[in-house]
PDB file of C-alpha atoms and ligand atoms in Angstrom:
ATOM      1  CA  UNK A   1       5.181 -71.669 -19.645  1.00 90.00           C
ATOM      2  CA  UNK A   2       7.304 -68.849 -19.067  1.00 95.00           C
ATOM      3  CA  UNK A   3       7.975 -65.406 -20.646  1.00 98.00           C
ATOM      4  CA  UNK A   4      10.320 -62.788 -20.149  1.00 98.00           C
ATOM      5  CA  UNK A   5      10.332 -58.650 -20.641  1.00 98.00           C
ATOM      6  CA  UNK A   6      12.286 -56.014 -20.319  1.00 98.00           C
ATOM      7  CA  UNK A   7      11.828 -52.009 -19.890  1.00 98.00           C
ATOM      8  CA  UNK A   8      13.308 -49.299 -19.705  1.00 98.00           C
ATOM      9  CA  UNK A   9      11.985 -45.611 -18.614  1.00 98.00           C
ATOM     10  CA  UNK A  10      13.524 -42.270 -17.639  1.00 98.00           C
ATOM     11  CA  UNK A  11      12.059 -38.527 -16.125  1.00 97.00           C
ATOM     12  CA  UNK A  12      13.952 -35.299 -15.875  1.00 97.00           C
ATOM     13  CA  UNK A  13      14.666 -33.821 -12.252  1.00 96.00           C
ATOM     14  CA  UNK A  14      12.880 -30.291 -11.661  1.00 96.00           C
ATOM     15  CA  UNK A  15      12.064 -28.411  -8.466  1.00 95.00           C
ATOM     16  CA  UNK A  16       8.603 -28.288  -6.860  1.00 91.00           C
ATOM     17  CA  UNK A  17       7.238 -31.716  -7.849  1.00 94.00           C
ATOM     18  CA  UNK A  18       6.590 -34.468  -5.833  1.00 94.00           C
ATOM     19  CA  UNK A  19       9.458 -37.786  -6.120  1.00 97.00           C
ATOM     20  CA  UNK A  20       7.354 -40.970  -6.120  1.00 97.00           C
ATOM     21  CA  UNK A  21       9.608 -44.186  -6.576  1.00 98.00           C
ATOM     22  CA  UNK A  22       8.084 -47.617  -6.980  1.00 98.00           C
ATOM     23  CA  UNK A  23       4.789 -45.979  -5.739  1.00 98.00           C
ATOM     24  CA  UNK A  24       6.311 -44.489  -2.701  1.00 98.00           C
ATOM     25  CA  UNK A  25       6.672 -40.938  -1.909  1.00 97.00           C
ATOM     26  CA  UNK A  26      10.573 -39.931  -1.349  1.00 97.00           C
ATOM     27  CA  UNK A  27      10.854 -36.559   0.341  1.00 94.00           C
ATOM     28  CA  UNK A  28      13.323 -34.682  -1.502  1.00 94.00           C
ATOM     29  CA  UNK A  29      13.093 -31.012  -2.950  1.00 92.00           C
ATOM     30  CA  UNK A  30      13.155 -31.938  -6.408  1.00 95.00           C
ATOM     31  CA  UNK A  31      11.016 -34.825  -8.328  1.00 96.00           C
ATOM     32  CA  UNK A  32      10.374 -36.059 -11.355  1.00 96.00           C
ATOM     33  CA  UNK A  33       8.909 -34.370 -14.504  1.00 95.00           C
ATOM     34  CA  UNK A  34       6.253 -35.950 -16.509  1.00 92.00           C
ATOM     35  CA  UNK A  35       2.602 -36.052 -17.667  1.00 91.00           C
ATOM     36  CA  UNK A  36       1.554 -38.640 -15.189  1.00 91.00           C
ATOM     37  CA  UNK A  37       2.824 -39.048 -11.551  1.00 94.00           C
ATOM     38  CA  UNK A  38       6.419 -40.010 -13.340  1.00 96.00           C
ATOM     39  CA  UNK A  39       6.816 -42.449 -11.601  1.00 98.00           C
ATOM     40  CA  UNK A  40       9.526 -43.836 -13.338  1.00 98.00           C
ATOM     41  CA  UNK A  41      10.270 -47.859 -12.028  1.00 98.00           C
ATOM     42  CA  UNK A  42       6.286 -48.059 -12.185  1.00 98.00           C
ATOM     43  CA  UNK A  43       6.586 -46.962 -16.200  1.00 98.00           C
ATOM     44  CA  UNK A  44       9.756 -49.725 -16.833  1.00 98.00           C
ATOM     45  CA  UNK A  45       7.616 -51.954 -15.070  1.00 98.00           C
ATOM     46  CA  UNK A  46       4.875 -51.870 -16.675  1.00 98.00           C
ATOM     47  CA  UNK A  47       6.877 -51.378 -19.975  1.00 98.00           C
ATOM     48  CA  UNK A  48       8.417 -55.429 -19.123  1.00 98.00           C
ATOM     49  CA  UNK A  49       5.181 -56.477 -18.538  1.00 98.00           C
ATOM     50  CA  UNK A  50       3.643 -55.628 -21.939  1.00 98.00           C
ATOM     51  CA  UNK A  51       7.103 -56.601 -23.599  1.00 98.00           C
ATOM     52  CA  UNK A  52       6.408 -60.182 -21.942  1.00 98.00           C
ATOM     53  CA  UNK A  53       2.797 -60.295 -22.972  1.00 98.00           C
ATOM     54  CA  UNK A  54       3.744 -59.029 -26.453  1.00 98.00           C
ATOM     55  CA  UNK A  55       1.252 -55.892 -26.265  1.00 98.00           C
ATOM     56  CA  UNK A  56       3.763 -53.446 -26.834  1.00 97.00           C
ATOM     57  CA  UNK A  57       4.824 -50.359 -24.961  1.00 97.00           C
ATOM     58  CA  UNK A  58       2.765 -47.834 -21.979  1.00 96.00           C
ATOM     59  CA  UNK A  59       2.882 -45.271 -24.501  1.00 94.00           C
ATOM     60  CA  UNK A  60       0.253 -47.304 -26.600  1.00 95.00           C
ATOM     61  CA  UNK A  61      -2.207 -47.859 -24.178  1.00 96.00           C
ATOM     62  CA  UNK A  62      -1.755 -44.721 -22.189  1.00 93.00           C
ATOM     63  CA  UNK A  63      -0.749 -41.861 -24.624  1.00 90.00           C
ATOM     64  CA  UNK A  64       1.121 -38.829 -22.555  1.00 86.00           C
ATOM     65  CA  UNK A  65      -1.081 -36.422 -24.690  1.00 89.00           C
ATOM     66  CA  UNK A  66      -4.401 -38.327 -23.234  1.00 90.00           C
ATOM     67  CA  UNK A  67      -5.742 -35.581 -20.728  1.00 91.00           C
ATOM     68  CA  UNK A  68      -7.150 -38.639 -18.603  1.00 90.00           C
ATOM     69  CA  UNK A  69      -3.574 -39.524 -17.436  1.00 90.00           C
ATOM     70  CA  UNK A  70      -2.328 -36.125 -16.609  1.00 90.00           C
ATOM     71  CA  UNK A  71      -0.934 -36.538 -13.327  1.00 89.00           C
ATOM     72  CA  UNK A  72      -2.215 -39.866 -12.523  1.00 92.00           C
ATOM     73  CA  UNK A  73      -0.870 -42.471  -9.873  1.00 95.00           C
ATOM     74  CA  UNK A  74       1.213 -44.701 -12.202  1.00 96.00           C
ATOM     75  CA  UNK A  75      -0.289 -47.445  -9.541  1.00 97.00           C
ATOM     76  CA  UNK A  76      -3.384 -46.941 -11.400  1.00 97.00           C
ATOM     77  CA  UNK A  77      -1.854 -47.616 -14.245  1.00 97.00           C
ATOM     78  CA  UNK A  78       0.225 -50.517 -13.263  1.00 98.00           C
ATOM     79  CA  UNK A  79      -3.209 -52.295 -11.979  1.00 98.00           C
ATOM     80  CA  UNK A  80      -4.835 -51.885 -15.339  1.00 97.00           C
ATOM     81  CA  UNK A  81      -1.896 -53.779 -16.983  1.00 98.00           C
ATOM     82  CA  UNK A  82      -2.165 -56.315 -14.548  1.00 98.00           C
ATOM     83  CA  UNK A  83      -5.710 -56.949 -15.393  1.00 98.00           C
ATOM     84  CA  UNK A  84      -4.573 -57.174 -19.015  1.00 98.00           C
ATOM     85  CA  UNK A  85      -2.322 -60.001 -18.093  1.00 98.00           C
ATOM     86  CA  UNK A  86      -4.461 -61.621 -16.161  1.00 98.00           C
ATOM     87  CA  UNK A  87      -6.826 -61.742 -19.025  1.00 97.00           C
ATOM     88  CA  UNK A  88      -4.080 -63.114 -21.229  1.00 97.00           C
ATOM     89  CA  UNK A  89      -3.409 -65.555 -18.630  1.00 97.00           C
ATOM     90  CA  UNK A  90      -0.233 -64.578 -17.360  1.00 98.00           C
ATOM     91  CA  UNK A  91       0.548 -63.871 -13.764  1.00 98.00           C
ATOM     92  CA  UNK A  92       3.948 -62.504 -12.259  1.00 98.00           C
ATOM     93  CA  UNK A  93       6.895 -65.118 -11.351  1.00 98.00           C
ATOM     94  CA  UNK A  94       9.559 -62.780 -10.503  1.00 98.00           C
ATOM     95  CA  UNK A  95      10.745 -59.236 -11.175  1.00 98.00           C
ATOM     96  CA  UNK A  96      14.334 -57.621 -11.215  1.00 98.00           C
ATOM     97  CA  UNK A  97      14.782 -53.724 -11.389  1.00 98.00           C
ATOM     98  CA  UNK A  98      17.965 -51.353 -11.223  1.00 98.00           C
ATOM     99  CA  UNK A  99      17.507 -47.681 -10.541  1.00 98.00           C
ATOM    100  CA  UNK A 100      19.621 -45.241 -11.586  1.00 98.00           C
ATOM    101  CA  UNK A 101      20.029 -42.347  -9.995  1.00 97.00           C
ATOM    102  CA  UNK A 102      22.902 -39.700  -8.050  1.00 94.00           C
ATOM    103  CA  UNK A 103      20.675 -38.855  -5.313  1.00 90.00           C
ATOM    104  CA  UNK A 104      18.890 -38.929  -2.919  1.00 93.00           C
ATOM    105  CA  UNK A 105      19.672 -42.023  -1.207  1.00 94.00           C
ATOM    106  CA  UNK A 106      17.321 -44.516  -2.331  1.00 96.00           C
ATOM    107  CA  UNK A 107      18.494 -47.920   0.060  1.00 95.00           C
ATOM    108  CA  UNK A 108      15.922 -46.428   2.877  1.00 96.00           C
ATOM    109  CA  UNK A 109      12.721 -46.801   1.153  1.00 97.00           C
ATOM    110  CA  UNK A 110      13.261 -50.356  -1.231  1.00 96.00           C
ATOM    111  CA  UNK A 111      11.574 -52.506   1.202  1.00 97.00           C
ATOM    112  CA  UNK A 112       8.561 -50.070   1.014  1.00 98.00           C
ATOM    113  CA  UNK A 113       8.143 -50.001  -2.766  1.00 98.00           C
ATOM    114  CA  UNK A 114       8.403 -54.148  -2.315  1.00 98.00           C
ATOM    115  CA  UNK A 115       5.634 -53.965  -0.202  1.00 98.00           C
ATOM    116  CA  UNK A 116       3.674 -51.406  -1.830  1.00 98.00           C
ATOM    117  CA  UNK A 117       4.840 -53.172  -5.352  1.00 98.00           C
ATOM    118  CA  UNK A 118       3.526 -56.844  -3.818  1.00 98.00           C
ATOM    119  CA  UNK A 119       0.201 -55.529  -3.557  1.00 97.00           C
ATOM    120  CA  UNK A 120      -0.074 -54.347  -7.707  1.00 98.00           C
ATOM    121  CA  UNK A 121       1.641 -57.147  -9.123  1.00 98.00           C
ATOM    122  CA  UNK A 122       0.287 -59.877  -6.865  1.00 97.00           C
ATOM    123  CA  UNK A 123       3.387 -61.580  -5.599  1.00 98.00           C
ATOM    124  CA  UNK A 124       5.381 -61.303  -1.952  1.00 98.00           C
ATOM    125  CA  UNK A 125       7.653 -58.918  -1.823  1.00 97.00           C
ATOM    126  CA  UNK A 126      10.391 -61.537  -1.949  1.00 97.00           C
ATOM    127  CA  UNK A 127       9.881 -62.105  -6.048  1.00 98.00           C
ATOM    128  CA  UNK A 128      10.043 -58.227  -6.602  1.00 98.00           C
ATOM    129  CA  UNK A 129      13.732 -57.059  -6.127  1.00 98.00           C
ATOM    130  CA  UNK A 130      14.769 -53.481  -6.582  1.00 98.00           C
ATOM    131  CA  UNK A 131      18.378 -52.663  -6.457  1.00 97.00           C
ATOM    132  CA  UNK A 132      19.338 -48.784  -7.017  1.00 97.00           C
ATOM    133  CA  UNK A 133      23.401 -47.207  -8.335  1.00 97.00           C
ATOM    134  CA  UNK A 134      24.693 -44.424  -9.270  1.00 96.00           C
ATOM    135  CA  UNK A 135      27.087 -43.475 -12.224  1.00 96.00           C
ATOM    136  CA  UNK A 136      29.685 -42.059 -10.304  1.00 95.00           C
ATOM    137  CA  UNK A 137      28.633 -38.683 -11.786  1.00 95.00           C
ATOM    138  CA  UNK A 138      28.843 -39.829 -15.558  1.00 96.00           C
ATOM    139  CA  UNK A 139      25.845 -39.099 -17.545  1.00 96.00           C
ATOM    140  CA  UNK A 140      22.285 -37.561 -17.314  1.00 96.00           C
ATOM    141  CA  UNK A 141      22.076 -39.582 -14.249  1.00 96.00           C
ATOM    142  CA  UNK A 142      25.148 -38.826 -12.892  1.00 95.00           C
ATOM    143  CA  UNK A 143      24.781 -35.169 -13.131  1.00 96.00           C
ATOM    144  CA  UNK A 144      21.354 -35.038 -11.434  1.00 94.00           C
ATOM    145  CA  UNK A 145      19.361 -34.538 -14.607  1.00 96.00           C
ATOM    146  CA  UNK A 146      17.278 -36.897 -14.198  1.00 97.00           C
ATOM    147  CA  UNK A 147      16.390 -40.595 -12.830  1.00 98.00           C
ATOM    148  CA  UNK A 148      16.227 -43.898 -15.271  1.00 98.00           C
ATOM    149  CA  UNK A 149      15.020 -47.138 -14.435  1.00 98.00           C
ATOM    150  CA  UNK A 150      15.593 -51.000 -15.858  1.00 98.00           C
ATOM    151  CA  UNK A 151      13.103 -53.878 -15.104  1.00 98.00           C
ATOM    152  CA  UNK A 152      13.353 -57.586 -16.018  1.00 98.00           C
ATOM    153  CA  UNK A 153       9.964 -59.102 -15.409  1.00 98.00           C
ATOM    154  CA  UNK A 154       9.348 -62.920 -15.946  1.00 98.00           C
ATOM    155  CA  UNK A 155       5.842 -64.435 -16.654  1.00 98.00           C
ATOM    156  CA  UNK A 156       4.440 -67.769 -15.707  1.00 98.00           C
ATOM    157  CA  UNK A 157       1.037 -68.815 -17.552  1.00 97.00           C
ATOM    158  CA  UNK A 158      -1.627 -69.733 -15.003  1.00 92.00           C
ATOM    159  CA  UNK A 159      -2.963 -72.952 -13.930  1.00 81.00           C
ATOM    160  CA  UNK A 160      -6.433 -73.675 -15.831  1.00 72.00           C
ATOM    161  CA  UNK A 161      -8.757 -76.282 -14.686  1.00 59.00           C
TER     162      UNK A 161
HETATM  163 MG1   MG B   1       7.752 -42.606 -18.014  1.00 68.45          MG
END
């Protein structure tokens, strides 16, 4: 039995924060705004894995107001949903993601959030593909603004005895 979700997240670009990508630390000298790590393929992620389990969105179980998530690892996070699927029975198949984003170059660190990803969502790296583009300047994205992020995730139910 299969199900499929998708998500969709994006953080505004400042100075003076740190970037973390798919759990990985980018150095760059801007990063991502937000009340938690902003992490922002983590918060699609995990947004496609509650929109396959039917629990709605991150902002339900983790509200950005809730001083318990200001500036958390979104890794954190991402293991807690995990243990909600698991309790609903569900485990990872495969998951696609597309990040969006002018710069920096992103290509050099993608097998490192695959590897650091494999670890959360319990798959090899081989079933967790991350592709990144640009907009060729057009948009929020394309004007540096900020970084957005689109993940497919499918779920397979787990063998019971
Ligand atoms: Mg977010």
């Amino acid at each position: 039995m299969f199900r499929i979700g998708f998500g969709y997240d994006a953080h505004r670009l400042v100075n003076g924060r740190p970037l973390v990508i798919g759990g990985v630390n980018i150095p760059c000298e801007f990063g991502l705004e937000g009340h938690s790590d902003a992490d922002v393929l983590i918060h699609s992620l995990m947004d496609a894995i509650l929109g396959a389990l039917g629990k709605g969105d991150i902002g339900m179980h983790f509200p950005d107001n809730d001083p318990a998530f200001k500036g958390i690892d979104s890794t954190l996070l991402l293991k807690r949903v995990m243990e909600l699927a698991g309790r609903e029975g569900y485990a990872i198949n495969n998951t696609d993601n597309t990040i969006v984003a002018q710069r920096p170059k992103l290509a050099p660190h993608m097998q490192n959030m695959r590897d650091r990803l494999s670890r959360f969502l319990e798959v090899p790296p081989d079933r967790i593909n991350i592709k990144a583009t640009t907009t060729e300047g057009m948009g929020f994205c394309g004007r540096g603004e900020g970084i957005a992020a689109y993940s497919v995730v499918s779920l397979v139910k787990k063998e019971t005895k």
